[in-house]
Short mmCIF file of C-alpha atoms in Angstrom, two decimals:
data_model
loop_
_atom_site.label_atom_id
_atom_site.label_comp_id
_atom_site.label_asym_id
_atom_site.label_seq_id
_atom_site.Cartn_x
_atom_site.Cartn_y
_atom_site.Cartn_z
CA MET A 281 26.69 0.60 51.68
CA GLN A 282 29.36 2.19 53.87
CA THR A 283 32.40 0.06 54.69
CA VAL A 284 35.63 0.68 56.57
CA GLN A 285 39.09 -0.77 56.04
CA ILE A 286 40.41 -1.98 59.39
CA GLY A 287 43.91 -3.02 58.43
CA ALA A 288 45.64 -6.38 58.43
CA GLY A 289 42.71 -8.46 59.62
CA GLY A 290 42.35 -9.82 56.12
CA LYS A 291 39.87 -11.63 53.97
CA PRO A 292 37.79 -14.66 54.91
CA SER A 293 39.54 -17.93 54.19
CA LYS A 294 36.37 -19.37 52.70
CA THR A 295 33.90 -17.72 50.37
CA GLY A 296 30.31 -18.61 49.62
CA ALA A 297 27.65 -19.72 52.13
CA GLU A 298 29.84 -22.19 54.02
CA ALA A 299 31.44 -21.83 57.43
CA LEU A 300 34.74 -19.93 57.48
CA ARG A 301 37.83 -21.97 58.30
CA GLY A 302 39.90 -21.52 61.44
CA ALA A 303 39.59 -19.11 64.33
CA VAL A 304 37.51 -15.97 63.90
CA ASN A 305 37.82 -12.68 65.78
CA PHE A 306 35.10 -10.08 65.29
CA VAL A 307 34.76 -6.68 67.00
CA VAL A 308 31.20 -5.38 67.38
CA VAL A 309 30.71 -1.72 68.29
CA GLY A 310 27.55 0.02 69.43
CA SER A 311 26.94 3.62 70.47
CA ASP A 312 24.67 4.86 73.23
CA THR A 313 25.53 8.53 72.86
CA ARG A 314 21.91 9.41 72.05
CA GLN A 315 20.50 7.46 74.98
CA GLY A 316 16.94 8.52 75.72
CA GLN A 317 15.65 8.43 72.15
CA THR A 318 13.25 5.57 71.59
CA GLU A 319 12.92 6.13 67.84
CA ALA A 320 15.52 4.98 65.36
CA ALA A 321 18.47 7.35 65.39
CA GLU A 322 19.67 8.86 62.17
CA GLY A 323 23.13 9.88 61.03
CA ASP A 324 26.59 8.36 60.87
CA PRO A 325 27.62 6.75 64.19
CA GLY A 326 31.28 6.78 63.12
CA SER A 327 31.89 10.01 65.00
CA LEU A 328 30.20 8.83 68.21
CA ASN A 329 31.60 6.99 71.21
CA ASN A 330 31.91 3.21 71.33
CA ASP A 331 29.80 2.79 74.47
CA VAL A 332 29.39 -0.92 73.68
CA THR A 333 32.44 -2.87 72.50
CA MET A 334 32.55 -6.65 72.22
CA LEU A 335 35.35 -8.90 71.01
CA ILE A 336 33.89 -12.17 69.76
CA HIS A 337 36.39 -15.03 69.52
CA ILE A 338 35.35 -18.27 67.80
CA SER A 339 37.85 -21.08 68.34
CA ALA A 340 39.70 -22.64 65.42
CA ASP A 341 37.70 -25.87 65.73
CA HIS A 342 34.43 -23.90 66.06
CA GLN A 343 33.67 -25.62 69.36
CA GLN A 344 33.72 -22.52 71.60
CA MET A 345 32.71 -18.88 71.30
CA THR A 346 33.76 -16.26 73.84
CA ALA A 347 32.15 -12.81 73.67
CA VAL A 348 34.12 -10.30 75.75
CA SER A 349 32.38 -7.05 76.71
CA ILE A 350 34.84 -4.22 77.41
CA PRO A 351 33.46 -1.67 79.91
CA ARG A 352 33.22 1.77 78.36
CA ASP A 353 34.57 3.62 81.43
CA THR A 354 37.86 1.68 81.59
CA VAL A 355 40.85 4.01 81.49
CA VAL A 356 43.47 2.56 79.12
CA GLU A 357 46.28 3.58 76.80
CA LEU A 358 44.60 4.12 73.43
CA PRO A 359 47.07 3.47 70.59
CA ALA A 360 48.00 5.99 67.93
CA CYS A 361 45.25 6.23 65.32
CA VAL A 362 44.79 7.89 61.92
CA ASP A 363 42.02 10.47 61.76
CA THR A 364 40.67 9.95 58.25
CA ASP A 365 39.03 13.38 58.22
CA THR A 366 42.40 15.12 58.48
CA GLY A 367 44.81 12.36 57.40
CA GLN A 368 46.84 13.01 60.53
CA THR A 369 47.92 10.41 63.07
CA ARG A 370 46.55 11.09 66.49
CA PRO A 371 49.10 10.09 69.15
CA ALA A 372 48.53 7.51 71.83
CA VAL A 373 46.67 8.84 74.86
CA ARG A 374 45.47 7.61 78.20
CA ALA A 375 41.68 7.89 78.08
CA MET A 376 38.38 6.08 78.53
CA PHE A 377 38.02 3.10 76.24
CA ASN A 378 34.84 4.49 74.69
CA GLU A 379 36.75 7.42 73.19
CA ALA A 380 38.45 5.15 70.64
CA LEU A 381 35.74 5.42 67.98
CA SER A 382 35.71 9.21 67.83
CA ARG A 383 39.50 9.36 67.34
CA GLY A 384 39.35 8.13 63.74
CA GLY A 385 36.99 10.64 62.20
CA ASN A 386 33.66 9.92 60.55
CA GLN A 387 35.01 7.18 58.24
CA GLY A 388 37.88 5.58 60.13
CA GLY A 389 36.77 5.24 63.73
CA LEU A 390 36.08 1.52 63.48
CA GLY A 391 39.75 0.84 62.76
CA CYS A 392 40.67 2.82 65.86
CA VAL A 393 38.45 0.60 68.00
CA VAL A 394 39.94 -2.55 66.47
CA ALA A 395 43.41 -1.18 67.29
CA ALA A 396 42.33 -0.39 70.85
CA VAL A 397 40.96 -3.92 71.31
CA LYS A 398 44.25 -5.36 70.03
CA SER A 399 46.23 -3.11 72.37
CA LEU A 400 44.14 -4.24 75.35
CA THR A 401 43.78 -7.97 74.59
CA GLY A 402 46.56 -8.80 72.14
CA VAL A 403 43.93 -10.07 69.67
CA GLU A 404 43.60 -8.56 66.19
CA ALA A 405 40.14 -8.83 64.67
CA GLN A 406 39.64 -10.00 61.09
CA PHE A 407 36.14 -8.50 60.97
CA ALA A 408 34.42 -5.54 62.61
CA GLY A 409 31.17 -3.61 62.49
CA ILE A 410 29.38 -0.65 64.03
CA LEU A 411 25.77 -1.44 64.85
CA LYS A 412 23.43 1.47 64.10
CA PHE A 413 20.66 2.37 66.53
CA ASP A 414 17.95 0.71 64.48
CA GLY A 415 20.13 -2.35 63.85
CA VAL A 416 19.20 -4.18 67.04
CA ALA A 417 15.53 -3.56 66.31
CA ALA A 418 15.81 -4.92 62.77
CA MET A 419 17.86 -7.98 63.71
CA SER A 420 15.68 -8.93 66.69
CA THR A 421 12.65 -8.72 64.43
CA ALA A 422 14.38 -10.87 61.81
CA VAL A 423 14.59 -13.78 64.30
CA GLY A 424 11.00 -13.29 65.48
CA GLY A 425 11.85 -11.66 68.81
CA VAL A 426 13.70 -12.91 71.88
CA ASP A 427 12.16 -14.18 75.14
CA VAL A 428 13.85 -12.32 78.00
CA CYS A 429 13.30 -12.97 81.71
CA VAL A 430 12.96 -10.06 84.15
CA ALA A 431 13.35 -10.84 87.87
CA THR A 432 12.51 -7.42 89.31
CA PRO A 433 10.83 -4.42 87.64
CA ILE A 434 12.87 -2.45 85.11
CA HIS A 435 11.87 1.20 84.76
CA ASP A 436 14.17 3.36 82.66
CA PRO A 437 12.58 6.60 81.40
CA TYR A 438 15.82 7.50 79.60
CA VAL A 439 15.18 4.81 76.99
CA GLY A 440 11.42 4.41 77.46
CA LEU A 441 11.63 0.92 78.98
CA ASP A 442 9.04 -0.35 81.47
CA LEU A 443 9.03 -4.11 82.17
CA GLU A 444 7.43 -5.99 85.06
CA PRO A 445 8.74 -9.36 86.36
CA GLY A 446 8.17 -12.27 84.04
CA VAL A 447 9.26 -13.52 80.63
CA HIS A 448 8.82 -10.95 77.87
CA PRO A 449 9.05 -11.58 74.11
CA ILE A 450 10.86 -8.46 72.93
CA GLU A 451 11.85 -7.20 69.51
CA GLY A 452 12.11 -3.99 67.54
CA GLN A 453 12.61 -0.78 69.48
CA THR A 454 11.90 -2.56 72.79
CA ALA A 455 14.89 -4.81 72.19
CA SER A 456 17.02 -1.77 71.38
CA ALA A 457 15.89 -0.03 74.58
CA PHE A 458 16.53 -3.19 76.62
CA LEU A 459 20.14 -3.40 75.46
CA ARG A 460 20.73 0.33 75.89
CA SER A 461 19.21 0.53 79.37
CA ARG A 462 21.62 1.47 82.13
CA HIS A 463 19.64 3.52 84.66
CA GLY A 464 16.99 0.79 85.03
CA ILE A 465 19.42 -2.09 85.65
CA GLY A 466 21.30 -3.17 88.78
CA ASP A 467 23.09 -0.21 90.35
CA GLY A 468 22.47 1.98 87.32
CA GLY A 469 26.05 1.66 86.04
CA ASP A 470 27.65 0.33 82.89
CA LEU A 471 28.73 -2.98 84.48
CA GLY A 472 25.11 -3.81 85.29
CA ARG A 473 24.18 -2.96 81.72
CA ILE A 474 26.78 -5.42 80.43
CA SER A 475 25.32 -8.31 82.43
CA ASN A 476 21.82 -7.27 81.32
CA GLN A 477 23.02 -7.45 77.71
CA GLN A 478 24.40 -10.91 78.45
CA VAL A 479 20.92 -12.04 79.57
CA PHE A 480 19.54 -10.94 76.19
CA LEU A 481 22.42 -12.35 74.15
CA SER A 482 22.30 -15.74 75.87
CA ALA A 483 18.54 -15.95 75.19
CA LEU A 484 19.19 -14.93 71.58
CA ALA A 485 21.89 -17.61 71.26
CA ARG A 486 19.53 -20.29 72.59
CA LYS A 487 16.96 -19.33 69.98
CA VAL A 488 19.33 -19.00 67.03
CA LEU A 489 21.36 -22.13 67.84
CA ALA A 490 18.40 -24.38 68.69
CA PRO A 491 17.44 -27.19 66.31
CA GLY A 492 15.27 -25.52 63.70
CA GLY A 493 16.65 -22.11 64.63
CA ALA A 494 18.15 -19.51 62.34
CA LEU A 495 21.38 -21.43 61.69
CA SER A 496 19.40 -24.33 60.26
CA ASN A 497 16.99 -22.12 58.31
CA PRO A 498 18.55 -20.52 55.23
CA VAL A 499 15.70 -18.03 54.81
CA THR A 500 16.03 -16.70 58.37
CA LEU A 501 19.81 -16.75 58.13
CA TYR A 502 19.81 -14.56 55.02
CA LYS A 503 17.23 -12.26 56.63
CA LEU A 504 19.66 -11.76 59.49
CA ALA A 505 22.56 -11.18 57.13
CA LYS A 506 20.62 -8.59 55.13
CA ALA A 507 19.45 -6.86 58.31
CA ALA A 508 23.07 -6.63 59.44
CA LEU A 509 24.23 -5.30 56.08
CA SER A 510 21.49 -2.67 56.11
CA ASN A 511 22.10 -1.50 59.66
CA MET A 512 25.84 -1.73 60.24
CA ILE A 513 28.97 0.04 59.08
CA LEU A 514 31.19 -2.94 58.31
CA SER A 515 34.80 -3.75 57.61
CA ASP A 516 35.37 -4.04 53.87
CA ASN A 517 35.61 -7.85 53.98
CA LEU A 518 31.98 -8.16 55.12
CA THR A 519 30.21 -6.71 52.12
CA SER A 520 27.99 -9.59 51.00
CA PRO A 521 25.24 -11.70 52.59
CA ASP A 522 27.25 -14.84 51.72
CA THR A 523 30.19 -13.71 53.85
CA MET A 524 27.90 -12.80 56.74
CA VAL A 525 26.24 -16.21 56.49
CA SER A 526 29.64 -17.93 56.37
CA LEU A 527 30.59 -16.10 59.55
CA ALA A 528 27.38 -17.19 61.28
CA LEU A 529 27.77 -20.80 60.18
CA THR A 530 30.97 -21.16 62.21
CA LEU A 531 28.61 -21.54 65.20
CA ARG A 532 26.35 -24.22 63.72
CA GLY A 533 26.18 -27.21 66.07
CA ILE A 534 28.09 -25.54 68.91
CA ASP A 535 27.21 -26.64 72.46
CA LEU A 536 25.39 -23.84 74.33
CA SER A 537 27.60 -24.42 77.38
CA LYS A 538 30.59 -23.50 75.18
CA VAL A 539 29.11 -20.10 74.27
CA LEU A 540 30.58 -17.75 76.89
CA PHE A 541 29.64 -14.14 77.58
CA VAL A 542 32.18 -12.46 79.84
CA GLN A 543 33.03 -8.99 81.10
CA TYR A 544 36.62 -7.85 80.70
CA PRO A 545 37.87 -7.69 84.31
CA THR A 546 38.13 -4.24 85.87
CA LEU A 547 38.48 -2.55 89.25
CA PRO A 548 37.30 0.84 90.52
CA ASN A 549 39.78 3.55 89.61
CA PRO A 550 41.25 4.85 92.90
CA ALA A 551 41.81 8.23 91.25
CA ASP A 552 38.18 8.61 90.08
CA ILE A 553 35.17 6.70 91.44
CA ASN A 554 33.39 7.17 88.10
CA ARG A 555 36.09 5.35 86.14
CA LEU A 556 37.55 1.85 85.99
CA ILE A 557 41.02 0.37 85.56
CA VAL A 558 42.03 -3.05 84.24
CA ASP A 559 42.24 -5.83 86.84
CA GLU A 560 45.64 -6.95 85.60
CA GLN A 561 45.99 -10.58 86.77
CA PRO A 562 42.63 -11.96 85.57
CA ALA A 563 42.87 -9.78 82.46
CA GLN A 564 46.21 -11.36 81.59
CA ALA A 565 44.72 -14.83 82.04
CA LEU A 566 41.82 -13.96 79.72
CA ASN A 567 44.15 -12.38 77.16
CA VAL A 568 46.36 -15.47 77.07
CA ALA A 569 43.35 -17.75 76.66
CA LEU A 570 42.11 -15.71 73.70
CA GLN A 571 45.53 -15.42 72.09
CA THR A 572 46.26 -19.14 72.38
CA ASP A 573 42.75 -20.30 71.48
CA ALA A 574 42.51 -22.15 74.81
CA LYS A 575 39.27 -23.84 75.85
CA THR A 576 37.88 -22.16 78.97
CA ASN A 577 34.82 -22.26 81.21
CA LEU A 578 33.12 -20.11 83.84
CA ASN A 579 32.94 -22.74 86.59
CA ASP A 580 34.50 -20.38 89.15
CA SER A 581 32.68 -17.24 88.01
CA SER A 582 29.53 -15.47 89.13
CA LEU A 583 26.93 -13.51 87.21
CA GLY A 584 27.31 -9.76 86.82
CA GLY A 585 25.35 -7.32 88.96
CA GLY A 586 22.49 -6.88 86.49
CA ALA A 587 21.60 -10.58 86.24
CA THR A 588 20.40 -13.46 88.38
CA LYS A 589 19.56 -17.11 87.79
CA GLN A 590 16.07 -17.82 86.53
CA SER A 591 13.78 -19.61 88.96
CA PRO A 592 10.20 -20.85 88.60
CA ASP A 593 8.80 -17.73 90.24
CA ASN A 594 11.47 -15.40 88.82
CA ALA A 595 12.66 -14.64 92.34
CA ALA A 596 16.29 -13.61 92.75
CA PRO A 597 18.18 -16.62 94.15
CA SER A 598 21.39 -16.51 96.09
CA GLU A 599 24.58 -16.40 94.03
CA ALA A 600 25.79 -19.15 96.37
CA ALA A 601 23.47 -21.50 94.53
CA ARG A 602 25.53 -20.95 91.39
CA ALA A 603 29.13 -20.43 92.46
CA PRO A 604 31.04 -22.82 94.76
CA SER A 605 31.45 -21.57 98.32
CA SER A 606 34.97 -20.71 99.40
CA THR A 607 34.32 -22.67 102.58
CA ASP A 608 33.24 -25.82 100.78
CA PRO A 609 36.06 -28.36 101.11
CA ASP A 610 35.02 -29.97 97.83
CA ALA A 611 34.96 -26.72 95.87
CA PRO A 612 37.76 -26.21 93.35
CA SER A 613 40.34 -23.61 94.24
CA SER A 614 40.59 -20.54 92.03
CA PRO A 615 43.74 -18.49 92.48
CA PRO A 616 43.15 -15.01 91.06
CA ASP A 617 46.38 -14.88 89.12
CA GLY A 618 45.74 -17.25 86.27
CA LEU A 619 43.75 -20.03 84.66
CA THR A 620 42.92 -22.87 87.01
CA SER A 621 42.32 -26.60 86.87
CA VAL A 622 38.68 -27.65 86.92
CA THR A 623 36.61 -30.39 88.48
CA PRO A 624 37.02 -33.94 87.14
CA SER A 625 33.62 -33.70 85.42
CA THR A 626 35.00 -31.06 83.08
CA PRO A 627 37.18 -32.19 80.16
CA PRO A 628 40.87 -31.69 81.00
CA THR A 629 41.30 -29.47 77.96
CA SER A 630 38.99 -26.86 79.50
CA THR A 631 40.23 -24.55 82.24
CA ALA A 632 38.29 -22.19 84.46
CA LEU A 633 38.71 -18.49 83.96
CA PRO A 634 39.61 -16.58 87.16
CA SER A 635 36.68 -15.98 89.51
CA ALA A 636 37.11 -12.21 89.11
CA ILE A 637 35.76 -12.57 85.56
CA THR A 638 31.95 -12.41 85.66
CA GLY A 639 29.64 -13.75 82.99
CA GLN A 640 27.47 -16.62 81.88
CA THR A 641 27.07 -19.25 79.20
CA ALA A 642 24.23 -19.48 76.72
CA ALA A 643 23.13 -22.68 78.47
CA GLU A 644 22.26 -20.75 81.64
CA ALA A 645 18.73 -19.39 81.92
CA THR A 646 19.08 -16.00 83.61
CA CYS A 647 16.95 -12.95 84.35
CA SER A 648 17.67 -9.24 84.38
CA LYS A 649 17.58 -7.36 87.70
CA GLY A 650 16.02 -3.94 87.75
CA SER A 651 17.50 -1.13 89.79
CA GLY A 652 14.31 -0.79 91.83
#
């Protein structure tokens, strides 16, 4: 088993098959460099680009999870990073976020991504892993597949994906293709792909967290842990099924409405239409919420461009049906420069993330939108 030391993130505070104590931060990396191959990819992904990067924050009381997807095309300052192939420190550079993985060499790239996530968000991950190409296939099969809704046809010859409107039980290589698809989703860009991934992940969360789901079934839970261990390059504190199970058990009993999937806020780069820059004010609000373990919600947010609310006929409804209208006198205000107060029906300890931050909760039934 290949593992990577990521630095000061540390060891789990609880060992054995029990939930870890306290807050948990976990960076998950995936690579889409070989997009277009429908078979399982071979080789070490440590030298590839981190085209998918998610920071998963589980609150200290285990009552909220926030999964933050960082767009690959965001131009940021990547911190200095040790290339383990040469032993030399590569200096900080301004580059696309998805170049972080390749800066650390074949063995150390995961640590470079963790450092880049910390530089961007101020959050240092305790755990991290690179998901191999066949990992999604194996893990989706371990839970018996995931039911995903498609609102409009998805046709992506680059990954061999062809789905008509309706609810599709997907697993194996189809699940891998679904998560990798970019050209068949929304406007064909990476931001649409992120919201498409959120449709899948929210459906997966509903299945895993449901009564009788994987978190209440030790056999399925250990199947998932072993699938992860077999298909990921992991930080050196995630080397046993027990530790993986302990990590998963931090989510047992969590309310689906408190499982948030959000996109790190960005804007088009004025210097290059094919790149993004950080949207500073909402990004700062999100960073502070993660750093301080604040309870947040998406009451003021809309879905990303590759997703829509599920309806009985799978038709694409108006976003106005989900997000409050700015002309509605009863709608809560949402200044773009920070966390906001929420409606009286929401507990006072929960604050709305800025409306510029798109995403959804696991409680929301959503569908993917094809580019056609």
